[in-house]
PDB file of C-alpha atoms in Angstrom:
ATOM      1  CA  MET A   1       0.000   0.000   0.000  1.00  0.00           C
ATOM      2  CA  LYS A   2       1.483   3.341  -1.038  1.00  0.00           C
ATOM      3  CA  ARG A   3       1.954   5.987   1.602  1.00  0.00           C
ATOM      4  CA  ASP A   4       0.752   9.519   1.060  1.00  0.00           C
ATOM      5  CA  TYR A   5       3.539  11.522  -0.607  1.00  0.00           C
ATOM      6  CA  TYR A   6       3.306  14.313   1.979  1.00  0.00           C
ATOM      7  CA  GLU A   7       3.696  11.724   4.705  1.00  0.00           C
ATOM      8  CA  VAL A   8       6.727  10.226   2.929  1.00  0.00           C
ATOM      9  CA  LEU A   9       8.523  13.573   2.944  1.00  0.00           C
ATOM     10  CA  GLY A  10       7.216  14.504   6.382  1.00  0.00           C
ATOM     11  CA  VAL A  11       5.695  17.829   5.314  1.00  0.00           C
ATOM     12  CA  PRO A  12       2.165  19.258   5.683  1.00  0.00           C
ATOM     13  CA  LYS A  13      -0.089  19.544   2.629  1.00  0.00           C
ATOM     14  CA  ASN A  14       0.245  23.328   2.638  1.00  0.00           C
ATOM     15  CA  ALA A  15       4.065  23.217   2.589  1.00  0.00           C
ATOM     16  CA  ASP A  16       5.672  25.554   0.069  1.00  0.00           C
ATOM     17  CA  GLU A  17       8.228  24.507  -2.558  1.00  0.00           C
ATOM     18  CA  LYS A  18      11.174  25.479  -0.355  1.00  0.00           C
ATOM     19  CA  LYS A  19      10.019  23.286   2.545  1.00  0.00           C
ATOM     20  CA  ILE A  20       9.425  20.354   0.197  1.00  0.00           C
ATOM     21  CA  LYS A  21      12.856  20.716  -1.358  1.00  0.00           C
ATOM     22  CA  GLN A  22      14.550  20.973   2.044  1.00  0.00           C
ATOM     23  CA  ALA A  23      12.779  17.866   3.315  1.00  0.00           C
ATOM     24  CA  TYR A  24      13.720  15.949   0.181  1.00  0.00           C
ATOM     25  CA  ARG A  25      17.402  16.919   0.377  1.00  0.00           C
ATOM     26  CA  LYS A  26      17.656  15.843   3.990  1.00  0.00           C
ATOM     27  CA  LEU A  27      15.941  12.483   3.478  1.00  0.00           C
ATOM     28  CA  ALA A  28      17.664  11.665   0.179  1.00  0.00           C
ATOM     29  CA  LYS A  29      21.057  12.259   1.749  1.00  0.00           C
ATOM     30  CA  GLN A  30      20.125  10.116   4.760  1.00  0.00           C
ATOM     31  CA  TYR A  31      18.868   7.122   2.775  1.00  0.00           C
ATOM     32  CA  HIS A  32      21.044   7.285  -0.345  1.00  0.00           C
ATOM     33  CA  PRO A  33      22.473   3.839  -1.284  1.00  0.00           C
ATOM     34  CA  ASP A  34      26.050   5.152  -1.247  1.00  0.00           C
ATOM     35  CA  THR A  35      25.745   5.995   2.440  1.00  0.00           C
ATOM     36  CA  ASN A  36      23.853   2.763   3.203  1.00  0.00           C
ATOM     37  CA  PRO A  37      25.627   0.079   1.141  1.00  0.00           C
ATOM     38  CA  GLY A  38      23.758  -3.234   1.128  1.00  0.00           C
ATOM     39  CA  ASP A  39      20.820  -1.878   3.140  1.00  0.00           C
ATOM     40  CA  LYS A  40      17.736  -2.925   1.136  1.00  0.00           C
ATOM     41  CA  GLN A  41      15.362  -1.109   3.470  1.00  0.00           C
ATOM     42  CA  ALA A  42      17.255   2.169   2.986  1.00  0.00           C
ATOM     43  CA  GLU A  43      17.265   1.535  -0.755  1.00  0.00           C
ATOM     44  CA  ARG A  44      13.473   1.121  -0.814  1.00  0.00           C
ATOM     45  CA  ARG A  45      13.049   4.200   1.361  1.00  0.00           C
ATOM     46  CA  PHE A  46      15.259   6.184  -1.010  1.00  0.00           C
ATOM     47  CA  LYS A  47      13.108   5.172  -3.985  1.00  0.00           C
ATOM     48  CA  GLU A  48       9.953   6.088  -2.084  1.00  0.00           C
ATOM     49  CA  ILE A  49      11.374   9.518  -1.228  1.00  0.00           C
ATOM     50  CA  SER A  50      12.463  10.126  -4.833  1.00  0.00           C
ATOM     51  CA  GLU A  51       9.031   9.123  -6.142  1.00  0.00           C
ATOM     52  CA  ALA A  52       7.279  11.446  -3.701  1.00  0.00           C
ATOM     53  CA  TYR A  53       9.493  14.373  -4.628  1.00  0.00           C
ATOM     54  CA  ASP A  54       9.051  13.770  -8.351  1.00  0.00           C
ATOM     55  CA  ILE A  55       5.347  14.462  -7.819  1.00  0.00           C
ATOM     56  CA  LEU A  56       5.364  17.131  -5.105  1.00  0.00           C
ATOM     57  CA  GLY A  57       8.355  18.955  -6.546  1.00  0.00           C
ATOM     58  CA  ASP A  58       6.513  19.576  -9.823  1.00  0.00           C
ATOM     59  CA  LYS A  59       3.710  22.165  -9.690  1.00  0.00           C
ATOM     60  CA  GLU A  60       1.516  20.464 -12.291  1.00  0.00           C
ATOM     61  CA  LYS A  61       1.978  16.956 -10.918  1.00  0.00           C
ATOM     62  CA  ARG A  62       1.366  18.186  -7.393  1.00  0.00           C
ATOM     63  CA  LYS A  63      -1.873  19.885  -8.479  1.00  0.00           C
ATOM     64  CA  LEU A  64      -3.098  16.642 -10.043  1.00  0.00           C
ATOM     65  CA  TYR A  65      -2.097  14.642  -6.991  1.00  0.00           C
ATOM     66  CA  ASP A  66      -3.863  17.027  -4.605  1.00  0.00           C
ATOM     67  CA  GLN A  67      -7.029  16.731  -6.698  1.00  0.00           C
ATOM     68  CA  TYR A  68      -7.102  13.058  -7.664  1.00  0.00           C
ATOM     69  CA  GLY A  69      -4.509  11.297  -5.486  1.00  0.00           C
ATOM     70  CA  PHE A  70      -2.635   8.295  -6.903  1.00  0.00           C
ATOM     71  CA  SER A  71      -5.330   7.700  -9.509  1.00  0.00           C
ATOM     72  CA  ALA A  72      -4.169  10.822 -11.352  1.00  0.00           C
ATOM     73  CA  PHE A  73      -1.178   8.840 -12.601  1.00  0.00           C
ATOM     74  CA  ASP A  74      -2.730   5.419 -13.245  1.00  0.00           C
ATOM     75  CA  GLU A  75      -3.003   5.965 -17.008  1.00  0.00           C
ATOM     76  CA  SER A  76       0.632   7.024 -17.393  1.00  0.00           C
ATOM     77  CA  MET A  77       1.704   3.991 -15.376  1.00  0.00           C
ATOM     78  CA  GLY A  78       0.007   1.496 -17.698  1.00  0.00           C
ATOM     79  CA  ALA A  79      -3.094  -0.392 -16.509  1.00  0.00           C
ATOM     80  CA  GLY A  80      -2.684   1.088 -13.061  1.00  0.00           C
ATOM     81  CA  ASN A  81       0.342  -1.088 -12.359  1.00  0.00           C
ATOM     82  CA  ARG A  82       2.970   1.384 -11.223  1.00  0.00           C
ATOM     83  CA  GLU A  83       5.053  -1.256  -9.477  1.00  0.00           C
ATOM     84  CA  GLN A  84       6.083  -2.881 -12.785  1.00  0.00           C
ATOM     85  CA  SER A  85       6.955   0.324 -14.623  1.00  0.00           C
ATOM     86  CA  THR A  86      10.069   2.476 -14.839  1.00  0.00           C
ATOM     87  CA  TYR A  87       9.859   5.580 -12.701  1.00  0.00           C
ATOM     88  CA  ARG A  88      11.554   8.587 -14.225  1.00  0.00           C
ATOM     89  CA  GLY A  89      12.669  10.574 -11.210  1.00  0.00           C
ATOM     90  CA  SER A  90      14.903  13.506 -10.511  1.00  0.00           C
ATOM     91  CA  PHE A  91      17.860  11.179  -9.876  1.00  0.00           C
ATOM     92  CA  GLY A  92      17.545   9.100 -13.057  1.00  0.00           C
ATOM     93  CA  ASP A  93      15.715   5.892 -13.965  1.00  0.00           C
ATOM     94  CA  PHE A  94      14.741   3.386 -11.303  1.00  0.00           C
ATOM     95  CA  ASP A  95      13.356  -0.034 -12.215  1.00  0.00           C
ATOM     96  CA  PHE A  96      10.620  -1.078  -9.768  1.00  0.00           C
ATOM     97  CA  GLY A  97      10.267  -4.553 -11.270  1.00  0.00           C
ATOM     98  CA  SER A  98      11.490  -7.791  -9.819  1.00  0.00           C
ATOM     99  CA  GLY A  99      15.133  -6.828 -10.272  1.00  0.00           C
ATOM    100  CA  ASP A 100      14.667  -3.792  -8.008  1.00  0.00           C
ATOM    101  CA  THR A 101      17.746  -2.093  -9.488  1.00  0.00           C
ATOM    102  CA  TYR A 102      18.751   1.548  -9.594  1.00  0.00           C
ATOM    103  CA  GLN A 103      21.044   3.574 -11.782  1.00  0.00           C
ATOM    104  CA  GLU A 104      24.304   4.214  -9.974  1.00  0.00           C
ATOM    105  CA  TYR A 105      26.010   7.577  -9.474  1.00  0.00           C
ATOM    106  CA  TYR A 106      28.529   8.907  -7.007  1.00  0.00           C
ATOM    107  CA  PHE A 107      29.145  12.070  -5.023  1.00  0.00           C
ATOM    108  CA  SER A 108      30.690  13.174  -1.759  1.00  0.00           C
ATOM    109  CA  ASP A 109      28.870  14.901   1.086  1.00  0.00           C
ATOM    110  CA  ASP A 110      30.561  18.195   0.138  1.00  0.00           C
ATOM    111  CA  ASP A 111      29.069  17.929  -3.338  1.00  0.00           C
ATOM    112  CA  MET A 112      25.481  17.429  -2.213  1.00  0.00           C
ATOM    113  CA  GLY A 113      24.406  21.085  -2.430  1.00  0.00           C
ATOM    114  CA  ASP A 114      25.809  21.596  -5.928  1.00  0.00           C
ATOM    115  CA  ILE A 115      24.412  18.332  -7.230  1.00  0.00           C
ATOM    116  CA  PHE A 116      20.945  19.010  -5.872  1.00  0.00           C
ATOM    117  CA  ASP A 117      21.009  22.512  -7.358  1.00  0.00           C
ATOM    118  CA  ASN A 118      21.891  21.032 -10.719  1.00  0.00           C
ATOM    119  CA  PHE A 119      19.035  18.560 -10.462  1.00  0.00           C
ATOM    120  CA  PHE A 120      16.478  21.185  -9.518  1.00  0.00           C
ATOM    121  CA  GLY A 121      17.641  23.566 -12.219  1.00  0.00           C
ATOM    122  CA  ARG A 122      17.125  20.912 -14.896  1.00  0.00           C
ATOM    123  CA  GLY A 123      13.552  20.228 -13.906  1.00  0.00           C
ATOM    124  CA  PHE A 124      12.024  16.789 -13.653  1.00  0.00           C
ATOM    125  CA  GLY A 125      11.255  13.926 -16.026  1.00  0.00           C
ATOM    126  CA  SER A 126      14.518  14.183 -17.971  1.00  0.00           C
ATOM    127  CA  ARG A 127      16.760  11.189 -18.461  1.00  0.00           C
ATOM    128  CA  THR A 128      20.308  11.923 -17.391  1.00  0.00           C
ATOM    129  CA  ASN A 129      23.278   9.629 -17.037  1.00  0.00           C
ATOM    130  CA  TYR A 130      24.506  10.352 -13.545  1.00  0.00           C
ATOM    131  CA  ARG A 131      27.552   8.154 -13.966  1.00  0.00           C
ATOM    132  CA  SER A 132      29.274  11.406 -14.942  1.00  0.00           C
ATOM    133  CA  TYR A 133      29.417  12.135 -11.199  1.00  0.00           C
ATOM    134  CA  ASP A 134      32.319   9.764 -10.665  1.00  0.00           C
ATOM    135  CA  ARG A 135      34.557   9.099  -7.711  1.00  0.00           C
ATOM    136  CA  LYS A 136      37.289  11.562  -8.727  1.00  0.00           C
ATOM    137  CA  GLY A 137      38.023  14.338  -6.222  1.00  0.00           C
ATOM    138  CA  ARG A 138      36.907  17.877  -6.985  1.00  0.00           C
ATOM    139  CA  ASP A 139      39.038  20.374  -8.904  1.00  0.00           C
ATOM    140  CA  VAL A 140      40.329  23.321  -6.868  1.00  0.00           C
ATOM    141  CA  THR A 141      41.129  26.829  -8.140  1.00  0.00           C
ATOM    142  CA  ALA A 142      43.816  29.109  -6.694  1.00  0.00           C
ATOM    143  CA  ARG A 143      45.284  32.431  -7.851  1.00  0.00           C
ATOM    144  CA  ILE A 144      48.943  33.224  -8.381  1.00  0.00           C
ATOM    145  CA  SER A 145      50.860  36.303  -9.529  1.00  0.00           C
ATOM    146  CA  VAL A 146      53.924  35.923 -11.783  1.00  0.00           C
ATOM    147  CA  PRO A 147      56.567  38.455 -12.870  1.00  0.00           C
ATOM    148  CA  PHE A 148      56.299  39.917 -16.355  1.00  0.00           C
ATOM    149  CA  GLU A 149      59.611  38.293 -17.320  1.00  0.00           C
ATOM    150  CA  ASP A 150      58.232  34.814 -16.574  1.00  0.00           C
ATOM    151  CA  ALA A 151      55.482  35.433 -19.110  1.00  0.00           C
ATOM    152  CA  VAL A 152      58.112  36.472 -21.666  1.00  0.00           C
ATOM    153  CA  TYR A 153      60.653  33.675 -21.258  1.00  0.00           C
ATOM    154  CA  GLY A 154      58.806  30.995 -19.295  1.00  0.00           C
ATOM    155  CA  ASN A 155      60.126  29.731 -15.968  1.00  0.00           C
ATOM    156  CA  GLU A 156      59.813  27.179 -13.200  1.00  0.00           C
ATOM    157  CA  ARG A 157      58.814  28.474  -9.803  1.00  0.00           C
ATOM    158  CA  VAL A 158      58.088  27.001  -6.391  1.00  0.00           C
ATOM    159  CA  ILE A 159      54.859  28.467  -5.045  1.00  0.00           C
ATOM    160  CA  GLN A 160      53.369  28.338  -1.561  1.00  0.00           C
ATOM    161  CA  LEU A 161      49.640  27.640  -1.228  1.00  0.00           C
ATOM    162  CA  LYS A 162      47.548  27.661   1.932  1.00  0.00           C
ATOM    163  CA  ASP A 163      44.458  25.480   2.302  1.00  0.00           C
ATOM    164  CA  SER A 164      41.315  26.309   4.280  1.00  0.00           C
ATOM    165  CA  HIS A 165      42.946  24.864   7.430  1.00  0.00           C
ATOM    166  CA  GLY A 166      45.972  27.167   7.172  1.00  0.00           C
ATOM    167  CA  ARG A 167      48.330  24.390   6.070  1.00  0.00           C
ATOM    168  CA  THR A 168      51.021  25.405   3.555  1.00  0.00           C
ATOM    169  CA  THR A 169      51.972  23.312   0.538  1.00  0.00           C
ATOM    170  CA  SER A 170      54.955  23.896  -1.758  1.00  0.00           C
ATOM    171  CA  LEU A 171      54.504  23.097  -5.435  1.00  0.00           C
ATOM    172  CA  LYS A 172      56.829  23.408  -8.406  1.00  0.00           C
ATOM    173  CA  VAL A 173      55.021  25.066 -11.300  1.00  0.00           C
ATOM    174  CA  ARG A 174      56.160  25.556 -14.886  1.00  0.00           C
ATOM    175  CA  ILE A 175      55.127  28.981 -16.159  1.00  0.00           C
ATOM    176  CA  PRO A 176      54.744  28.726 -19.960  1.00  0.00           C
ATOM    177  CA  ALA A 177      56.153  31.535 -22.089  1.00  0.00           C
ATOM    178  CA  GLY A 178      53.389  33.728 -23.483  1.00  0.00           C
ATOM    179  CA  ILE A 179      50.900  33.171 -20.670  1.00  0.00           C
ATOM    180  CA  ASP A 180      48.522  36.083 -20.059  1.00  0.00           C
ATOM    181  CA  SER A 181      46.446  37.216 -17.103  1.00  0.00           C
ATOM    182  CA  GLY A 182      43.295  35.137 -16.707  1.00  0.00           C
ATOM    183  CA  LYS A 183      44.820  31.972 -18.153  1.00  0.00           C
ATOM    184  CA  LYS A 184      44.908  28.835 -15.999  1.00  0.00           C
ATOM    185  CA  ILE A 185      47.629  26.273 -15.386  1.00  0.00           C
ATOM    186  CA  ARG A 186      46.302  22.777 -14.612  1.00  0.00           C
ATOM    187  CA  LEU A 187      48.204  20.560 -12.170  1.00  0.00           C
ATOM    188  CA  LYS A 188      46.887  17.008 -12.473  1.00  0.00           C
ATOM    189  CA  GLY A 189      46.044  15.251  -9.232  1.00  0.00           C
ATOM    190  CA  LYS A 190      46.851  18.250  -6.998  1.00  0.00           C
ATOM    191  CA  GLY A 191      43.238  19.089  -6.194  1.00  0.00           C
ATOM    192  CA  GLU A 192      40.855  17.705  -3.592  1.00  0.00           C
ATOM    193  CA  THR A 193      41.374  14.080  -2.606  1.00  0.00           C
ATOM    194  CA  SER A 194      38.548  11.645  -3.255  1.00  0.00           C
ATOM    195  CA  LEU A 195      36.487  10.405  -0.321  1.00  0.00           C
ATOM    196  CA  TYR A 196      36.552   6.998  -1.980  1.00  0.00           C
ATOM    197  CA  GLY A 197      40.330   6.804  -2.246  1.00  0.00           C
ATOM    198  CA  ASP A 198      40.302   7.110  -6.027  1.00  0.00           C
ATOM    199  CA  GLU A 199      41.904   9.730  -8.273  1.00  0.00           C
ATOM    200  CA  ALA A 200      42.327  13.213  -6.803  1.00  0.00           C
ATOM    201  CA  GLY A 201      41.006  16.263  -8.619  1.00  0.00           C
ATOM    202  CA  ASP A 202      43.167  18.858 -10.346  1.00  0.00           C
ATOM    203  CA  LEU A 203      44.532  22.183  -9.138  1.00  0.00           C
ATOM    204  CA  LEU A 204      43.783  25.099 -11.464  1.00  0.00           C
ATOM    205  CA  LEU A 205      46.086  28.074 -11.008  1.00  0.00           C
ATOM    206  CA  GLU A 206      44.550  31.294 -12.340  1.00  0.00           C
ATOM    207  CA  VAL A 207      47.439  33.536 -13.372  1.00  0.00           C
ATOM    208  CA  THR A 208      47.866  37.295 -13.025  1.00  0.00           C
ATOM    209  CA  VAL A 209      50.893  38.646 -14.907  1.00  0.00           C
ATOM    210  CA  GLU A 210      52.493  41.612 -13.160  1.00  0.00           C
ATOM    211  CA  GLU A 211      52.994  44.812 -15.141  1.00  0.00           C
ATOM    212  CA  LYS A 212      56.376  46.021 -16.390  1.00  0.00           C
ATOM    213  CA  ASN A 213      57.185  49.708 -16.306  1.00  0.00           C
ATOM    214  CA  GLY A 214      57.409  51.206 -19.786  1.00  0.00           C
ATOM    215  CA  PHE A 215      55.775  48.225 -21.518  1.00  0.00           C
ATOM    216  CA  GLU A 216      52.074  47.791 -22.234  1.00  0.00           C
ATOM    217  CA  ARG A 217      50.773  44.422 -23.382  1.00  0.00           C
ATOM    218  CA  LYS A 218      47.836  44.030 -25.750  1.00  0.00           C
ATOM    219  CA  GLY A 219      47.413  40.372 -26.572  1.00  0.00           C
ATOM    220  CA  ASN A 220      50.792  39.290 -27.901  1.00  0.00           C
ATOM    221  CA  ASP A 221      51.831  42.782 -29.007  1.00  0.00           C
ATOM    222  CA  ILE A 222      53.848  45.203 -26.881  1.00  0.00           C
ATOM    223  CA  TYR A 223      53.529  49.003 -26.901  1.00  0.00           C
ATOM    224  CA  THR A 224      56.323  51.351 -25.797  1.00  0.00           C
ATOM    225  CA  SER A 225      57.235  54.986 -26.398  1.00  0.00           C
ATOM    226  CA  ILE A 226      60.449  56.861 -27.173  1.00  0.00           C
ATOM    227  CA  GLN A 227      61.432  60.504 -27.191  1.00  0.00           C
ATOM    228  CA  ILE A 228      63.607  61.851 -30.013  1.00  0.00           C
ATOM    229  CA  PRO A 229      65.194  65.300 -30.427  1.00  0.00           C
ATOM    230  CA  TYR A 230      63.412  67.841 -32.552  1.00  0.00           C
ATOM    231  CA  THR A 231      66.336  67.834 -34.999  1.00  0.00           C
ATOM    232  CA  THR A 232      66.182  64.041 -35.444  1.00  0.00           C
ATOM    233  CA  ALA A 233      62.475  64.280 -36.192  1.00  0.00           C
ATOM    234  CA  VAL A 234      63.171  66.940 -38.847  1.00  0.00           C
ATOM    235  CA  LEU A 235      66.358  65.605 -40.390  1.00  0.00           C
ATOM    236  CA  GLY A 236      66.025  61.889 -39.699  1.00  0.00           C
ATOM    237  CA  GLY A 237      68.522  59.622 -37.992  1.00  0.00           C
ATOM    238  CA  GLU A 238      68.674  56.689 -35.577  1.00  0.00           C
ATOM    239  CA  THR A 239      67.729  56.103 -31.958  1.00  0.00           C
ATOM    240  CA  ILE A 240      68.098  53.258 -29.445  1.00  0.00           C
ATOM    241  CA  VAL A 241      64.888  51.364 -28.533  1.00  0.00           C
ATOM    242  CA  GLN A 242      64.606  48.998 -25.564  1.00  0.00           C
ATOM    243  CA  THR A 243      62.750  45.743 -26.383  1.00  0.00           C
ATOM    244  CA  LEU A 244      61.931  42.674 -24.296  1.00  0.00           C
ATOM    245  CA  TYR A 245      64.978  40.998 -25.819  1.00  0.00           C
ATOM    246  CA  GLY A 246      67.550  43.799 -25.601  1.00  0.00           C
ATOM    247  CA  LYS A 247      68.297  47.121 -27.260  1.00  0.00           C
ATOM    248  CA  VAL A 248      68.001  47.726 -31.011  1.00  0.00           C
ATOM    249  CA  ASN A 249      68.851  50.611 -33.346  1.00  0.00           C
ATOM    250  CA  CYS A 250      65.708  52.087 -34.827  1.00  0.00           C
ATOM    251  CA  LYS A 251      65.783  54.234 -37.975  1.00  0.00           C
ATOM    252  CA  ILE A 252      63.868  57.514 -37.843  1.00  0.00           C
ATOM    253  CA  GLN A 253      62.634  58.890 -41.143  1.00  0.00           C
ATOM    254  CA  ALA A 254      63.105  62.617 -41.847  1.00  0.00           C
ATOM    255  CA  GLY A 255      59.923  64.543 -41.107  1.00  0.00           C
ATOM    256  CA  THR A 256      58.661  62.063 -38.480  1.00  0.00           C
ATOM    257  CA  GLN A 257      55.657  63.464 -36.618  1.00  0.00           C
ATOM    258  CA  SER A 258      54.873  63.149 -32.937  1.00  0.00           C
ATOM    259  CA  GLY A 259      52.621  60.120 -32.414  1.00  0.00           C
ATOM    260  CA  THR A 260      54.138  58.167 -35.320  1.00  0.00           C
ATOM    261  CA  LYS A 261      53.997  54.402 -34.678  1.00  0.00           C
ATOM    262  CA  ILE A 262      57.032  52.292 -35.619  1.00  0.00           C
ATOM    263  CA  ARG A 263      56.573  48.530 -35.885  1.00  0.00           C
ATOM    264  CA  LEU A 264      59.312  46.142 -34.737  1.00  0.00           C
ATOM    265  CA  ARG A 265      58.381  42.699 -36.051  1.00  0.00           C
ATOM    266  CA  GLY A 266      58.809  39.716 -33.740  1.00  0.00           C
ATOM    267  CA  LYS A 267      59.678  41.788 -30.675  1.00  0.00           C
ATOM    268  CA  GLY A 268      56.417  41.153 -28.838  1.00  0.00           C
ATOM    269  CA  MET A 269      55.215  38.364 -26.543  1.00  0.00           C
ATOM    270  CA  PRO A 270      55.554  34.721 -27.586  1.00  0.00           C
ATOM    271  CA  LEU A 271      52.410  32.754 -28.401  1.00  0.00           C
ATOM    272  CA  MET A 272      51.739  30.293 -25.578  1.00  0.00           C
ATOM    273  CA  GLU A 273      50.829  27.538 -28.047  1.00  0.00           C
ATOM    274  CA  ARG A 274      53.852  28.284 -30.297  1.00  0.00           C
ATOM    275  CA  PRO A 275      56.525  30.086 -28.236  1.00  0.00           C
ATOM    276  CA  THR A 276      58.864  30.420 -31.217  1.00  0.00           C
ATOM    277  CA  VAL A 277      56.296  32.738 -32.825  1.00  0.00           C
ATOM    278  CA  LYS A 278      56.118  36.226 -31.326  1.00  0.00           C
ATOM    279  CA  GLY A 279      53.916  39.266 -31.632  1.00  0.00           C
ATOM    280  CA  ASP A 280      55.242  42.705 -32.555  1.00  0.00           C
ATOM    281  CA  GLN A 281      56.419  45.742 -30.655  1.00  0.00           C
ATOM    282  CA  TYR A 282      54.921  49.130 -31.540  1.00  0.00           C
ATOM    283  CA  VAL A 283      57.016  52.161 -30.662  1.00  0.00           C
ATOM    284  CA  ILE A 284      55.173  55.475 -30.300  1.00  0.00           C
ATOM    285  CA  VAL A 285      57.373  58.465 -31.172  1.00  0.00           C
ATOM    286  CA  GLN A 286      57.303  61.579 -29.006  1.00  0.00           C
ATOM    287  CA  ILE A 287      59.310  64.643 -30.023  1.00  0.00           C
ATOM    288  CA  GLN A 288      61.359  66.478 -27.447  1.00  0.00           C
ATOM    289  CA  VAL A 289      60.967  70.265 -27.455  1.00  0.00           C
ATOM    290  CA  PRO A 290      63.964  72.007 -25.889  1.00  0.00           C
ATOM    291  CA  ARG A 291      63.127  74.113 -22.846  1.00  0.00           C
ATOM    292  CA  TYR A 292      66.134  76.406 -23.185  1.00  0.00           C
ATOM    293  CA  LEU A 293      68.088  77.629 -26.226  1.00  0.00           C
ATOM    294  CA  THR A 294      71.463  79.292 -26.417  1.00  0.00           C
ATOM    295  CA  PRO A 295      71.471  82.700 -28.117  1.00  0.00           C
ATOM    296  CA  LYS A 296      73.176  81.149 -31.133  1.00  0.00           C
ATOM    297  CA  ALA A 297      70.639  78.297 -31.367  1.00  0.00           C
ATOM    298  CA  ARG A 298      67.755  80.730 -31.002  1.00  0.00           C
ATOM    299  CA  MET A 299      69.149  82.864 -33.851  1.00  0.00           C
ATOM    300  CA  LYS A 300      69.520  79.821 -36.109  1.00  0.00           C
ATOM    301  CA  LEU A 301      65.973  78.712 -35.315  1.00  0.00           C
ATOM    302  CA  LYS A 302      64.652  82.174 -36.235  1.00  0.00           C
ATOM    303  CA  GLU A 303      66.558  81.974 -39.522  1.00  0.00           C
ATOM    304  CA  TYR A 304      64.862  78.605 -40.172  1.00  0.00           C
ATOM    305  CA  GLN A 305      61.499  80.103 -39.293  1.00  0.00           C
ATOM    306  CA  GLN A 306      61.997  82.899 -41.791  1.00  0.00           C
ATOM    307  CA  ALA A 307      63.256  80.512 -44.471  1.00  0.00           C
ATOM    308  CA  VAL A 308      60.140  78.309 -44.334  1.00  0.00           C
ATOM    309  CA  GLY A 309      57.787  81.275 -43.866  1.00  0.00           C
ATOM    310  CA  ALA A 310      56.356  79.930 -40.617  1.00  0.00           C
TER     311      ALA A 310
END
């Protein structure tokens, strides 16, 4: 004889959705087969709880149940024989036939909240393979800051991480050349250990690359600026430019204007996927205006002014 679904969940008939969900979570966790291995009574109770919540957790099904009771679902169960049909519940497919089997899935106590939220968000009556919730430990995310030079050349560093209990762990991490802020480095098996003794999760290190004075990064390109004398801008010449890989001589065309952008190919950041390939460096030209002139220089400049009619 079936028990009233409200009685199964231990809630009054006027209970709201939140109360029903809370009752279901508590009971499902208590009677789940993973926490009661080999306990047939707990297994049957778990199925009963899941069946009750499948009805009361759905507004339309609950309305039908409140109006017609169990008979509201006789037709969908096939000749009124619900015991020999497959119940499609919020945890997957349960066979209520003679085999009395259930579809297996795994989770730890810490995962219960997230898993339940996922179930409720998906709604009810959908078939899902919950074997995807395996026995592997959870992935953990941490944040690290690396010097700009490490992102340019790549490096190996030993980092110190503290867990929620204040314990410190030292890990050797390879920083790949070309990495940018927001990228993640995955360390296999360095995450949360599994409650079942199986494979541990991974540690994901979210990277922040520190800034470098005088260099601005945009993707794999680098932007810098230089100041050149007024005479060099007018007459042309050469100037020294600092790049990530050393100093280079840069040719300045005669008549160069302030704000001119000079491109240095292959002097930018390496691509993380192909570190031998690099972006470019863009040099923004700024023209120096002398603050003070000697009398002779001032006279020559006036002669130039008159010559060009400025």
